[in-house]
PDB file of C-alpha atoms in Angstrom:
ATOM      1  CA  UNK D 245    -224.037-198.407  76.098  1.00 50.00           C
ATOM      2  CA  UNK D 246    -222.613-200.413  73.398  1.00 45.00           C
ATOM      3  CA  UNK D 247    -224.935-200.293  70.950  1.00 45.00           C
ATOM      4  CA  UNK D 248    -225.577-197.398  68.654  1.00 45.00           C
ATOM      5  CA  UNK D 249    -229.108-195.767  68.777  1.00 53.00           C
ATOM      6  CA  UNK D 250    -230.678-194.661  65.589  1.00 58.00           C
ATOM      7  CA  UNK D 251    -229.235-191.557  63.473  1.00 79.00           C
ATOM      8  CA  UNK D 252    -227.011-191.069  66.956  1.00 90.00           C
ATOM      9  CA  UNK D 253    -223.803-189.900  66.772  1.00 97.00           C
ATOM     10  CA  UNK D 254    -221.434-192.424  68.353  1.00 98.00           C
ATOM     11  CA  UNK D 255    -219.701-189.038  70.417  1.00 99.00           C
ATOM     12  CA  UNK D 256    -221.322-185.717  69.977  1.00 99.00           C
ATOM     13  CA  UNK D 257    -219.831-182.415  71.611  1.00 99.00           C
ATOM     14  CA  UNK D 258    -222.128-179.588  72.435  1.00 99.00           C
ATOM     15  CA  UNK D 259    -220.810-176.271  72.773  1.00 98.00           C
ATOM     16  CA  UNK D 260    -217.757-177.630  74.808  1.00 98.00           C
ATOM     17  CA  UNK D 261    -215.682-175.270  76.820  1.00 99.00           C
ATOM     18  CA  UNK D 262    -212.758-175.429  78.892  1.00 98.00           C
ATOM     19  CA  UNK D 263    -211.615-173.139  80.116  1.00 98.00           C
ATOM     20  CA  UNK D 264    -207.647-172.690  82.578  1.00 97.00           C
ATOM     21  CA  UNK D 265    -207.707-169.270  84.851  1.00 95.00           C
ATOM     22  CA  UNK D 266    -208.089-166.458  82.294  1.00 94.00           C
ATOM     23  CA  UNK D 267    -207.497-168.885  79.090  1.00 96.00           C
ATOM     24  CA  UNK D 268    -209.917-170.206  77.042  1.00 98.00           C
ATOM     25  CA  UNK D 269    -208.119-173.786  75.399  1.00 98.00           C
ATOM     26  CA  UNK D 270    -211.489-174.604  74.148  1.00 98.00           C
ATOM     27  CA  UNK D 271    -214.859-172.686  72.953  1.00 98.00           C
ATOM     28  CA  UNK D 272    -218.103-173.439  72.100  1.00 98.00           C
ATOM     29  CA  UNK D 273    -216.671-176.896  69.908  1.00 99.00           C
ATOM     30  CA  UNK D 274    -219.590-178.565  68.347  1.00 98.00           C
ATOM     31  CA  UNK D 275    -217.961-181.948  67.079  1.00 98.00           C
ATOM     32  CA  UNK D 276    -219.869-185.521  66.304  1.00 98.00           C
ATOM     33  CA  UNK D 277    -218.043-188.781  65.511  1.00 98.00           C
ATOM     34  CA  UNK D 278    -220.567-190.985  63.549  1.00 98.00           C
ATOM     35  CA  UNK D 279    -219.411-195.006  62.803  1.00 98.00           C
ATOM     36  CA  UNK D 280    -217.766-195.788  59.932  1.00 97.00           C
ATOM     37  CA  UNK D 281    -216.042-192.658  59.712  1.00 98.00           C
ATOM     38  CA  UNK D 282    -212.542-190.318  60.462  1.00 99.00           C
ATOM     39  CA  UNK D 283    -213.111-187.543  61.486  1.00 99.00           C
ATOM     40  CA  UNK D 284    -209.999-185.385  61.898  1.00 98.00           C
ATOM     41  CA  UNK D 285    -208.706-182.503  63.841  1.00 98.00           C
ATOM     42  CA  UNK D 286    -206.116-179.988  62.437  1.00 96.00           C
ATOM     43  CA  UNK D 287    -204.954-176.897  63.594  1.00 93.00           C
ATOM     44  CA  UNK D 288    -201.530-175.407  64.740  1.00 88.00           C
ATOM     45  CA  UNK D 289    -199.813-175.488  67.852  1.00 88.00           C
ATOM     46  CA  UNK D 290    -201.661-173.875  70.468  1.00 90.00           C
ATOM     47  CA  UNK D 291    -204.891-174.322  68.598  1.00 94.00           C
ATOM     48  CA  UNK D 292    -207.137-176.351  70.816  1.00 96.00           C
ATOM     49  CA  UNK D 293    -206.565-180.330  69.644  1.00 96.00           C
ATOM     50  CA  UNK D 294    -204.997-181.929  72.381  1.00 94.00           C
ATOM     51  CA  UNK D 295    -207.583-179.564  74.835  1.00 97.00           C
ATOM     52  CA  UNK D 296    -210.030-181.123  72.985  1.00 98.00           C
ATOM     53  CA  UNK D 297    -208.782-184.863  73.081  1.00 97.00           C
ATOM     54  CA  UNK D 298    -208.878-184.998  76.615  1.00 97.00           C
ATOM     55  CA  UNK D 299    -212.072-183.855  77.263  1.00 98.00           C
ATOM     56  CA  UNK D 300    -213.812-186.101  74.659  1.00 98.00           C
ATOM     57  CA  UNK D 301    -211.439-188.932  76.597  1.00 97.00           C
ATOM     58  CA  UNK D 302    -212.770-187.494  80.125  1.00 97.00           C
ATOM     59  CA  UNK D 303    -209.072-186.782  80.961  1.00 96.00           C
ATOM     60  CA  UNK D 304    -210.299-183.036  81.745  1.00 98.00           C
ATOM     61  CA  UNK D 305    -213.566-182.332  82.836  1.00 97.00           C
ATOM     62  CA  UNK D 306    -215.564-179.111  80.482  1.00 98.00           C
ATOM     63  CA  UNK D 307    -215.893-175.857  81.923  1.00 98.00           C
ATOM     64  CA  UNK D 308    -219.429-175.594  79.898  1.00 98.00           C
ATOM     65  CA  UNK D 309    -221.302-177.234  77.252  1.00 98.00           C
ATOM     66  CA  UNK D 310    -222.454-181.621  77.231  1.00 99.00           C
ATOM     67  CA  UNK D 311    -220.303-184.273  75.774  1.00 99.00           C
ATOM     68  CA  UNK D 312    -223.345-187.889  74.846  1.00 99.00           C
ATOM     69  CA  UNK D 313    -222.156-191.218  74.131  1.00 98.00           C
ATOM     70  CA  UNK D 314    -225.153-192.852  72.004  1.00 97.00           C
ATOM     71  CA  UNK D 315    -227.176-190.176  72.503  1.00 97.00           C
ATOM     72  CA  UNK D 316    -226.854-190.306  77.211  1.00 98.00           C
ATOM     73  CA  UNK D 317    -225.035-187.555  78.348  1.00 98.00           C
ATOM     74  CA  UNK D 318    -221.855-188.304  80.004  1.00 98.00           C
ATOM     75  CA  UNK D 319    -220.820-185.142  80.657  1.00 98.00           C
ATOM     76  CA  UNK D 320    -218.337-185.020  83.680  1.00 96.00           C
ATOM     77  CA  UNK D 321    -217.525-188.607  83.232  1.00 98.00           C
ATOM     78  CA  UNK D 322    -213.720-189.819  84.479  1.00 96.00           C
ATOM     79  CA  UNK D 323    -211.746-191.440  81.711  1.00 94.00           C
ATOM     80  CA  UNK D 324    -211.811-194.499  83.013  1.00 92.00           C
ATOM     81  CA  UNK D 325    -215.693-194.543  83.183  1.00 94.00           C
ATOM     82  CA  UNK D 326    -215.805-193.509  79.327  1.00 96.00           C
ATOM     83  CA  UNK D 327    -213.402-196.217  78.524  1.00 93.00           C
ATOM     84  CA  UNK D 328    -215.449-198.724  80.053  1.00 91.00           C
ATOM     85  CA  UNK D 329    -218.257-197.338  78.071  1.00 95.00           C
ATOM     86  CA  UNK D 330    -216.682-197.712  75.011  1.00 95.00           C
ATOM     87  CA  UNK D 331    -214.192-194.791  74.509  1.00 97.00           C
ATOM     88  CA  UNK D 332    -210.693-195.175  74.055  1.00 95.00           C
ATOM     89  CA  UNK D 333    -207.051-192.810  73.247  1.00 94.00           C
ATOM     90  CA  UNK D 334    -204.015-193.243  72.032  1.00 91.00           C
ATOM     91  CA  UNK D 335    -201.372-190.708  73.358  1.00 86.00           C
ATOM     92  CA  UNK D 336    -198.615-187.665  71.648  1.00 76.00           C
ATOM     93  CA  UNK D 337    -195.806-190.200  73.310  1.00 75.00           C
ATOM     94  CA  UNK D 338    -195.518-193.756  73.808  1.00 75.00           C
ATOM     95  CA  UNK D 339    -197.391-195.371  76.143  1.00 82.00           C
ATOM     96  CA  UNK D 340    -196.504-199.190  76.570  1.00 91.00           C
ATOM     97  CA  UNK D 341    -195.281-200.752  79.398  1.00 93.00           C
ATOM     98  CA  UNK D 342    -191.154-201.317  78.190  1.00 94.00           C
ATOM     99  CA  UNK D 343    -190.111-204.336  79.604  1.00 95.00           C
ATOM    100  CA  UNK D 344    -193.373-206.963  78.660  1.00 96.00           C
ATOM    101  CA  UNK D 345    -193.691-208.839  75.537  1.00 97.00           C
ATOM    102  CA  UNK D 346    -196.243-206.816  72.844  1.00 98.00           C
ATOM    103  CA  UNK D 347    -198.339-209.851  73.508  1.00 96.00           C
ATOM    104  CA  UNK D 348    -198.546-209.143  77.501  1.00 95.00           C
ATOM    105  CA  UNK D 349    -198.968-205.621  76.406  1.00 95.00           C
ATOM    106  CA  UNK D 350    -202.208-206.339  74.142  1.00 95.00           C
ATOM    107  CA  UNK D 351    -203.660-208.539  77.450  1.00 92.00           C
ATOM    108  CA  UNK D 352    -203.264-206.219  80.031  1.00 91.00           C
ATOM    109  CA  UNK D 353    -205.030-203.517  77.773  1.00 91.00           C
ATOM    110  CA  UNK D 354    -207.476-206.653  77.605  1.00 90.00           C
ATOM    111  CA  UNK D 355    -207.639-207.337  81.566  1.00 85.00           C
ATOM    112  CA  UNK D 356    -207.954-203.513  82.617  1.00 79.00           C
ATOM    113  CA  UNK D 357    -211.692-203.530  80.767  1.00 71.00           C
ATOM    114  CA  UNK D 358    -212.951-205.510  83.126  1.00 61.00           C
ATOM    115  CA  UNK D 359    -213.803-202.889  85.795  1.00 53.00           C
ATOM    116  CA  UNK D 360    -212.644-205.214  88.454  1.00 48.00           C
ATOM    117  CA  UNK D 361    -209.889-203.278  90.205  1.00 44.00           C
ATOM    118  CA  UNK D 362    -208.421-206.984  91.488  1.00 45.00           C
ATOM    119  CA  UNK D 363    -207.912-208.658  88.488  1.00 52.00           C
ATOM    120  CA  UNK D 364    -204.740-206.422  87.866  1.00 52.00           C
ATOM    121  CA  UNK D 365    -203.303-208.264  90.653  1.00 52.00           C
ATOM    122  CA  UNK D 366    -203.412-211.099  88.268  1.00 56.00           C
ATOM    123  CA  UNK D 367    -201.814-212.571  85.606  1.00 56.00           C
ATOM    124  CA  UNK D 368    -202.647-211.857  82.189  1.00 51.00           C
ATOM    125  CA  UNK D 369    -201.994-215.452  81.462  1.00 52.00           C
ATOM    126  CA  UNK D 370    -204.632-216.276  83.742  1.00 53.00           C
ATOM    127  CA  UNK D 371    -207.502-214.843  82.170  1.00 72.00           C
ATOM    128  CA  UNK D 372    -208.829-216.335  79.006  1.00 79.00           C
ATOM    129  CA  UNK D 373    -211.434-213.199  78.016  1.00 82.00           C
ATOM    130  CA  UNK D 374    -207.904-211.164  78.159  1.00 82.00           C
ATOM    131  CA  UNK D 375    -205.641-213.651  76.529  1.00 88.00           C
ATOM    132  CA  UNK D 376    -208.447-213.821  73.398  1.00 91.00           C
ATOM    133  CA  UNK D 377    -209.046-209.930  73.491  1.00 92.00           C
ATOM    134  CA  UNK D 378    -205.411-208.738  73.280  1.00 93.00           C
ATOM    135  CA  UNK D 379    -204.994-211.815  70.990  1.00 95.00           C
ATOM    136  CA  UNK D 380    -207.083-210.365  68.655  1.00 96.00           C
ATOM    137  CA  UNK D 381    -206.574-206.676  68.803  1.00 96.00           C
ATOM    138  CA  UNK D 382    -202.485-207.506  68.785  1.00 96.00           C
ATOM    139  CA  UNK D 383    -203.352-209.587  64.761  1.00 96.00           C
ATOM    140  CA  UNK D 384    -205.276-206.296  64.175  1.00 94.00           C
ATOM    141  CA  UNK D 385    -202.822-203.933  64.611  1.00 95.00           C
ATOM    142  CA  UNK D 386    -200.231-206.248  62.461  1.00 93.00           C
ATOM    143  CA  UNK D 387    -198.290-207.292  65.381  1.00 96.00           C
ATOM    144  CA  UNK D 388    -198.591-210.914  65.636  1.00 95.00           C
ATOM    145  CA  UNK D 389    -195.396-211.592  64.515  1.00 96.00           C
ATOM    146  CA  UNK D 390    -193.559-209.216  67.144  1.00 96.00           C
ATOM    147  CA  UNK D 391    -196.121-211.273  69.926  1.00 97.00           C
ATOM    148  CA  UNK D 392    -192.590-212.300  72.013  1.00 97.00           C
ATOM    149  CA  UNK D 393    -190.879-208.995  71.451  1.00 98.00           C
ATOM    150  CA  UNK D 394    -190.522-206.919  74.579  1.00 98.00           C
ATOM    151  CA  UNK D 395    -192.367-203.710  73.454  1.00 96.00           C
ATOM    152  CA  UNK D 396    -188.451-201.810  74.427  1.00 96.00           C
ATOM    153  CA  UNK D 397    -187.367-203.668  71.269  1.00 97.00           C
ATOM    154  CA  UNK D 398    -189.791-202.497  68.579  1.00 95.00           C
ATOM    155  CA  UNK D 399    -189.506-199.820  66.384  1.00 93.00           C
ATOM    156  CA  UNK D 400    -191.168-196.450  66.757  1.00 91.00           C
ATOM    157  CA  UNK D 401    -193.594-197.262  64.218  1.00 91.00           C
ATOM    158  CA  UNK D 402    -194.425-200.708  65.818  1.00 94.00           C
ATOM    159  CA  UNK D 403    -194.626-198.830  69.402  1.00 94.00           C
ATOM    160  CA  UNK D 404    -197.108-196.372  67.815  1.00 93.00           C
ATOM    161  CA  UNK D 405    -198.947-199.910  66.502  1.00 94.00           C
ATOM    162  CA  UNK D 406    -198.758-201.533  69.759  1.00 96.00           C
ATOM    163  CA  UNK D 407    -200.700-198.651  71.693  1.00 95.00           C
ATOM    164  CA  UNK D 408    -203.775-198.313  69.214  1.00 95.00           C
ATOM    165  CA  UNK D 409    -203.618-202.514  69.511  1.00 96.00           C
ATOM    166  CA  UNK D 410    -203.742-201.760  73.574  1.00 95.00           C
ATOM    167  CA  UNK D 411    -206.469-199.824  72.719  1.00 94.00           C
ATOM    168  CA  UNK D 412    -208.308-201.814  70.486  1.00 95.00           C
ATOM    169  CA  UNK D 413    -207.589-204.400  73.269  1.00 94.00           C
ATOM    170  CA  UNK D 414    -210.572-202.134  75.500  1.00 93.00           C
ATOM    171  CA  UNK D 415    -213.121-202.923  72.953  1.00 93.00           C
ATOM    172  CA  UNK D 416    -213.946-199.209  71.994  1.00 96.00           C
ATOM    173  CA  UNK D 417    -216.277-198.105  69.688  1.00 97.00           C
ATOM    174  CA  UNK D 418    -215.011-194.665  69.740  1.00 98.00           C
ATOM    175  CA  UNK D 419    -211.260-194.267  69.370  1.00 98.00           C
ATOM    176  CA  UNK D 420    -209.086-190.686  70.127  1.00 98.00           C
ATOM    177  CA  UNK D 421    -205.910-191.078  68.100  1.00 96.00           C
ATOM    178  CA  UNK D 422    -203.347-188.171  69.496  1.00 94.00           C
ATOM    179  CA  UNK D 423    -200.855-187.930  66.510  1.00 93.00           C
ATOM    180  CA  UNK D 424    -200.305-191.765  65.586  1.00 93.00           C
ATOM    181  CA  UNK D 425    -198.400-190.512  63.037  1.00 93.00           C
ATOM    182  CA  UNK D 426    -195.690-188.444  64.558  1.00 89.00           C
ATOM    183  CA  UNK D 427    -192.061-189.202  63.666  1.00 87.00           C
ATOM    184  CA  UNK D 428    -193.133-192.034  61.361  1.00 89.00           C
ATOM    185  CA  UNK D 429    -190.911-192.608  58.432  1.00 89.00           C
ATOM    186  CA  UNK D 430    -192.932-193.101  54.671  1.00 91.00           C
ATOM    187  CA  UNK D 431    -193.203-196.817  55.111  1.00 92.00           C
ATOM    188  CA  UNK D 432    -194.189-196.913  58.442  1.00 91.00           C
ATOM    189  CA  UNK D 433    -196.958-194.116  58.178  1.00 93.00           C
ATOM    190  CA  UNK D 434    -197.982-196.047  55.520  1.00 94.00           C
ATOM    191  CA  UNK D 435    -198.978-199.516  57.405  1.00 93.00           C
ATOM    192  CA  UNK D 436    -200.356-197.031  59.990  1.00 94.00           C
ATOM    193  CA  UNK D 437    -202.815-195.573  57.039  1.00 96.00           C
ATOM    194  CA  UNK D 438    -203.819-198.725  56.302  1.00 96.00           C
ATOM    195  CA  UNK D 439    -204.499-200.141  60.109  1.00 95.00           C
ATOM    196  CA  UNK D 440    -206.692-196.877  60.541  1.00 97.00           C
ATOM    197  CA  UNK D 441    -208.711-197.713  57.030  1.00 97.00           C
ATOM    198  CA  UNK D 442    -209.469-200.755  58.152  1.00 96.00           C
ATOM    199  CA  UNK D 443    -210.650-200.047  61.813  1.00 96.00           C
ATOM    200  CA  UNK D 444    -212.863-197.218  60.422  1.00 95.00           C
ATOM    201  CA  UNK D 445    -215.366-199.951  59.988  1.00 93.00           C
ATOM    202  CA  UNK D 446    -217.013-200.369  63.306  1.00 92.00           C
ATOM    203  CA  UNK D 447    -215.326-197.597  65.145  1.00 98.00           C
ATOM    204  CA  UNK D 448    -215.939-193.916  64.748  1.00 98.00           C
ATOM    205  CA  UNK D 449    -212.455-192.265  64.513  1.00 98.00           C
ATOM    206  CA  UNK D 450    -210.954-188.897  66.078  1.00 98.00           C
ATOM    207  CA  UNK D 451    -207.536-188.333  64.335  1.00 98.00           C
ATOM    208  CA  UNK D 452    -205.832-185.355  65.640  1.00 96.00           C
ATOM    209  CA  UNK D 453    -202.643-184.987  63.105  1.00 94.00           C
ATOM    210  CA  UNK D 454    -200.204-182.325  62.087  1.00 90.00           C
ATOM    211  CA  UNK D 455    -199.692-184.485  59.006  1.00 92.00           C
ATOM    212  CA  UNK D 456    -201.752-183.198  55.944  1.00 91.00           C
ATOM    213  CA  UNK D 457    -201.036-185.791  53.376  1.00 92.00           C
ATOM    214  CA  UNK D 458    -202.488-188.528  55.274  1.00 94.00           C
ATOM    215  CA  UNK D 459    -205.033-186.009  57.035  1.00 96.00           C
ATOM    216  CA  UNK D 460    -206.541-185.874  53.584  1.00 95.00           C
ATOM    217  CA  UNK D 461    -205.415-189.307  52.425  1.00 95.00           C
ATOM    218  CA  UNK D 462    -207.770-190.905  54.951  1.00 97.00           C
ATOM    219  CA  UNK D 463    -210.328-188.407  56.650  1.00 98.00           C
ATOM    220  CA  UNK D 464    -213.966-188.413  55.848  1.00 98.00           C
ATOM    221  CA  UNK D 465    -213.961-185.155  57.702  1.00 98.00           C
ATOM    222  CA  UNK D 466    -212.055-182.338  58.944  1.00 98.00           C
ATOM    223  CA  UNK D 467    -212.524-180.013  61.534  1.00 98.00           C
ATOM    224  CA  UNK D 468    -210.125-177.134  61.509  1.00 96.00           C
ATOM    225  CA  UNK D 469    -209.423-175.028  64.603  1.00 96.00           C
ATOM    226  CA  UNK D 470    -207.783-171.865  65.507  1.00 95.00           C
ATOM    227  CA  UNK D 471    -207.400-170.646  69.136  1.00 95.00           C
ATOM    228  CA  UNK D 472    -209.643-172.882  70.438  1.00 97.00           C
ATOM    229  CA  UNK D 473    -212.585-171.928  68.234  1.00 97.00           C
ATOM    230  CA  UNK D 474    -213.591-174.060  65.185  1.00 98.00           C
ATOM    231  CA  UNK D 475    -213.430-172.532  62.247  1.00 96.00           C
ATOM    232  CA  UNK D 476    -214.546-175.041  59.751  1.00 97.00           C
ATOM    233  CA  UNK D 477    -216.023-178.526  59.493  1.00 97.00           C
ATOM    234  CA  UNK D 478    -216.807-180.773  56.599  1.00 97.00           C
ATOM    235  CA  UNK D 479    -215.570-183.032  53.856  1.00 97.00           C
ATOM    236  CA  UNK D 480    -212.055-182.513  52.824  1.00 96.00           C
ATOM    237  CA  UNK D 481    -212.874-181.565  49.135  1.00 95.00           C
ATOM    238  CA  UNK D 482    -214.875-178.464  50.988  1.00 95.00           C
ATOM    239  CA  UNK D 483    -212.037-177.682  53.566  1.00 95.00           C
ATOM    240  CA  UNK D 484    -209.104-178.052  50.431  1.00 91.00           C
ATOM    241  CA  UNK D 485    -210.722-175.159  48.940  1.00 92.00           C
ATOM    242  CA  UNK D 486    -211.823-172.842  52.319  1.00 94.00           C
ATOM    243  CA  UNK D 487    -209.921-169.431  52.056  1.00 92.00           C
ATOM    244  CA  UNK D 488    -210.393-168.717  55.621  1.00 92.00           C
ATOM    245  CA  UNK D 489    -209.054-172.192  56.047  1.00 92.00           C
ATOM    246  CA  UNK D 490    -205.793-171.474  54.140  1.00 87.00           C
ATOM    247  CA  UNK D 491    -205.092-168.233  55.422  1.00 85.00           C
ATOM    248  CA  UNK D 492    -205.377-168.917  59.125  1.00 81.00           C
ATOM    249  CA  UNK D 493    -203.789-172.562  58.799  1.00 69.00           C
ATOM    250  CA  UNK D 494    -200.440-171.096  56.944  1.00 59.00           C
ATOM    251  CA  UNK D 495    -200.810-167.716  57.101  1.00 63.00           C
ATOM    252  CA  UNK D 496    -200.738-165.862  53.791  1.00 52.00           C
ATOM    253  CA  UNK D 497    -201.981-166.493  50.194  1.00 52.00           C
ATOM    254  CA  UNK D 498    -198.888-168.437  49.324  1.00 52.00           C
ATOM    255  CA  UNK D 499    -199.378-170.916  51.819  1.00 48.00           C
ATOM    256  CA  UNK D 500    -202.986-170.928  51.027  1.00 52.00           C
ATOM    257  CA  UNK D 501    -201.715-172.191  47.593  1.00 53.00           C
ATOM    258  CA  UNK D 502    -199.766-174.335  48.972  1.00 55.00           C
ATOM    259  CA  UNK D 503    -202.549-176.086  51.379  1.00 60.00           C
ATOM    260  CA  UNK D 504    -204.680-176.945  48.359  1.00 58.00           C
ATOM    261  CA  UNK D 505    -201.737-178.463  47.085  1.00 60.00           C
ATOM    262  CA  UNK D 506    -200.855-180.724  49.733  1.00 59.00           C
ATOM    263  CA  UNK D 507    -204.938-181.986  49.960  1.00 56.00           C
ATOM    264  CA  UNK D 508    -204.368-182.486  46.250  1.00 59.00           C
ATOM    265  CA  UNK D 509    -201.114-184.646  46.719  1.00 59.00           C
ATOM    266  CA  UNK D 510    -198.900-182.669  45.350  1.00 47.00           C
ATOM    267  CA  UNK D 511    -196.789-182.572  48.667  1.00 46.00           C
ATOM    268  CA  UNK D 512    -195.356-179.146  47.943  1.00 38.00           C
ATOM    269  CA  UNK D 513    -193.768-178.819  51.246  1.00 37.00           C
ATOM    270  CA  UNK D 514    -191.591-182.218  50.766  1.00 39.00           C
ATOM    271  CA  UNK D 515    -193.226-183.929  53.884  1.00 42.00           C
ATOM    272  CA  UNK D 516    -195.876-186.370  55.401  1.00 45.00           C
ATOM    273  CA  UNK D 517    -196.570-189.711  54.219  1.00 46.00           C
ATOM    274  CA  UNK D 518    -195.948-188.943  50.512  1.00 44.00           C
ATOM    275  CA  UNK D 519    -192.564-187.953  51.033  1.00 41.00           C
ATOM    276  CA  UNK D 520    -190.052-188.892  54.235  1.00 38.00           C
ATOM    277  CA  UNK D 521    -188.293-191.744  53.876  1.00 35.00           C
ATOM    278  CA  UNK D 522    -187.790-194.614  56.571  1.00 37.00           C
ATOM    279  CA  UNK D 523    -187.212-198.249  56.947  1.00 32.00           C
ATOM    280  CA  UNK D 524    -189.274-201.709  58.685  1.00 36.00           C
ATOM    281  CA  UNK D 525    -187.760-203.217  61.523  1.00 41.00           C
ATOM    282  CA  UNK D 526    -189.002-206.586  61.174  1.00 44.00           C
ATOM    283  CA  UNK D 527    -190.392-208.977  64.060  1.00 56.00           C
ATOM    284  CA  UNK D 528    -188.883-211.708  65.215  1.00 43.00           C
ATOM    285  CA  UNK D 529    -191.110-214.112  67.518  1.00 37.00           C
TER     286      UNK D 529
END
């Protein structure tokens, strides 16, 4: 299931719904990532994204509607199944494994793909497929010269660099970014706007981000949703300008202004990409 079939959507949602006791997290989302593209997610707190995430990721399973990979439905697949089928996340916190090198990091990312339960037991070292894959994804990501580091040592930035390598490392065509951008200083969200543009070819891209500068500095599109209903989908020029958009994303006319603004670049709010300040820890093999 590696290869994409026709006008297929790499991941298509249909009507997906999850649903927690009385709470609806998610309703009726329609969403398709097609290759070669970002799509984004924005919304406030409580509006549905990270919901969402997991059960494009298989983390959760839906309460209603189909999730298709390539066109199969894989609705009710486990995460691990969808990663093995090409599907892979990045998480809201850190998820590396402290103590190893980035480099031991990148192969055991590598080795887990294999969908043989024993080969964990091994070592990384031992498995040349591994050793090549996290190789490669680790040079991706812009880590090669932090390949001795133990991943306790980098930088939040780097950390944030290291997990989408790790997951690059899986070989996914899909990848489910949860906020890589979160608590990234200007130079740091910076590299990390330029890893995503260049993994946008040959991957199809979820990017759920609080962030708007780089939401609209690197989406192709944006879906915006509000209590766990989507209330608009499309190219950002389209969304920039959507008064329902505006007014249920910050509340009042003002802050409608204000949202055009920010898609503009005008970073009226003094944050995001365009505007914090922050330094490089550099590697050190």
């Amino acid at each position: 299931m590696n290869a994409r079939h026709g006008n297929e959507p790499v991941l298509r949602a249909a009507a997906l719904t999850r649903r927690f006791g009385g709470l609806t997290a998610v309703s009726g989302v329609d969403l398709a990532l097609d290759l070669h593209q970002i799509h984004a997610v924005i919304g406030t707190n409580g509006a549905g994204k990270s919901t969402l995430i997991n059960l494009l990721s298989g983390e959760l399973a839906p309460t209603a509607g189909q999730l298709f990979l390539h066109g199969s439905d894989v609705t009710g697949w486990p995460q691990p199944r969808l990663a093995c089928a090409g599907v892979g996340r990045s998480y809201q916190r850190n998820n590396v494994f402290a103590p190893l090198s980035v480099r031991e990091n990148c192969r055991l990312a590598a080795q887990s793909r294999a969908q043989r339960a024993w080969r964990l037991w091994e070592s990384a070292q031992s498995c040349r497929t591994a050793r090549a894959l996290g190789d490669e994804a680790m040079e991706r990501a812009g880590l090669a010269d932090c390949a001795a580091l133990p991943a306790m040592a980098l930088s939040h930035g780097q950390k944030r660099q290291l997990e989408v390598a790790m997951c690059l490392a899986t070989q996914p065509v899909a990848l489910l970014l949860d906020e890589p951008l979160a608590g990234m200083g200007a130079e740091e969200s910076a590299r990390m706007l330029s890893l995503l543009r260049d993994l946008r070819e040959g991957h199809a891209i979820l990017l759920v981000e609080h962030d708007m500068d780089a939401v609209f500095a690197v989406a192709d599109r944006i879906t915006v949703m509000v209590n766990g209903v989507v209330i608009a989908s499309g190219e950002p020029a389209a969304i920039r300008t959507n008064r329902e958009v505006q007014q249920a994303y910050l509340g009042d006319d003002e802050g409608a202004g204000e949202l055009a603004d920010v898609a503009a670049g005008a970073h009226p709010r003094g944050t995001g990409a365009g505007a914090a300040t922050g330094t490089r820890k550099e590697c050190a093999a």
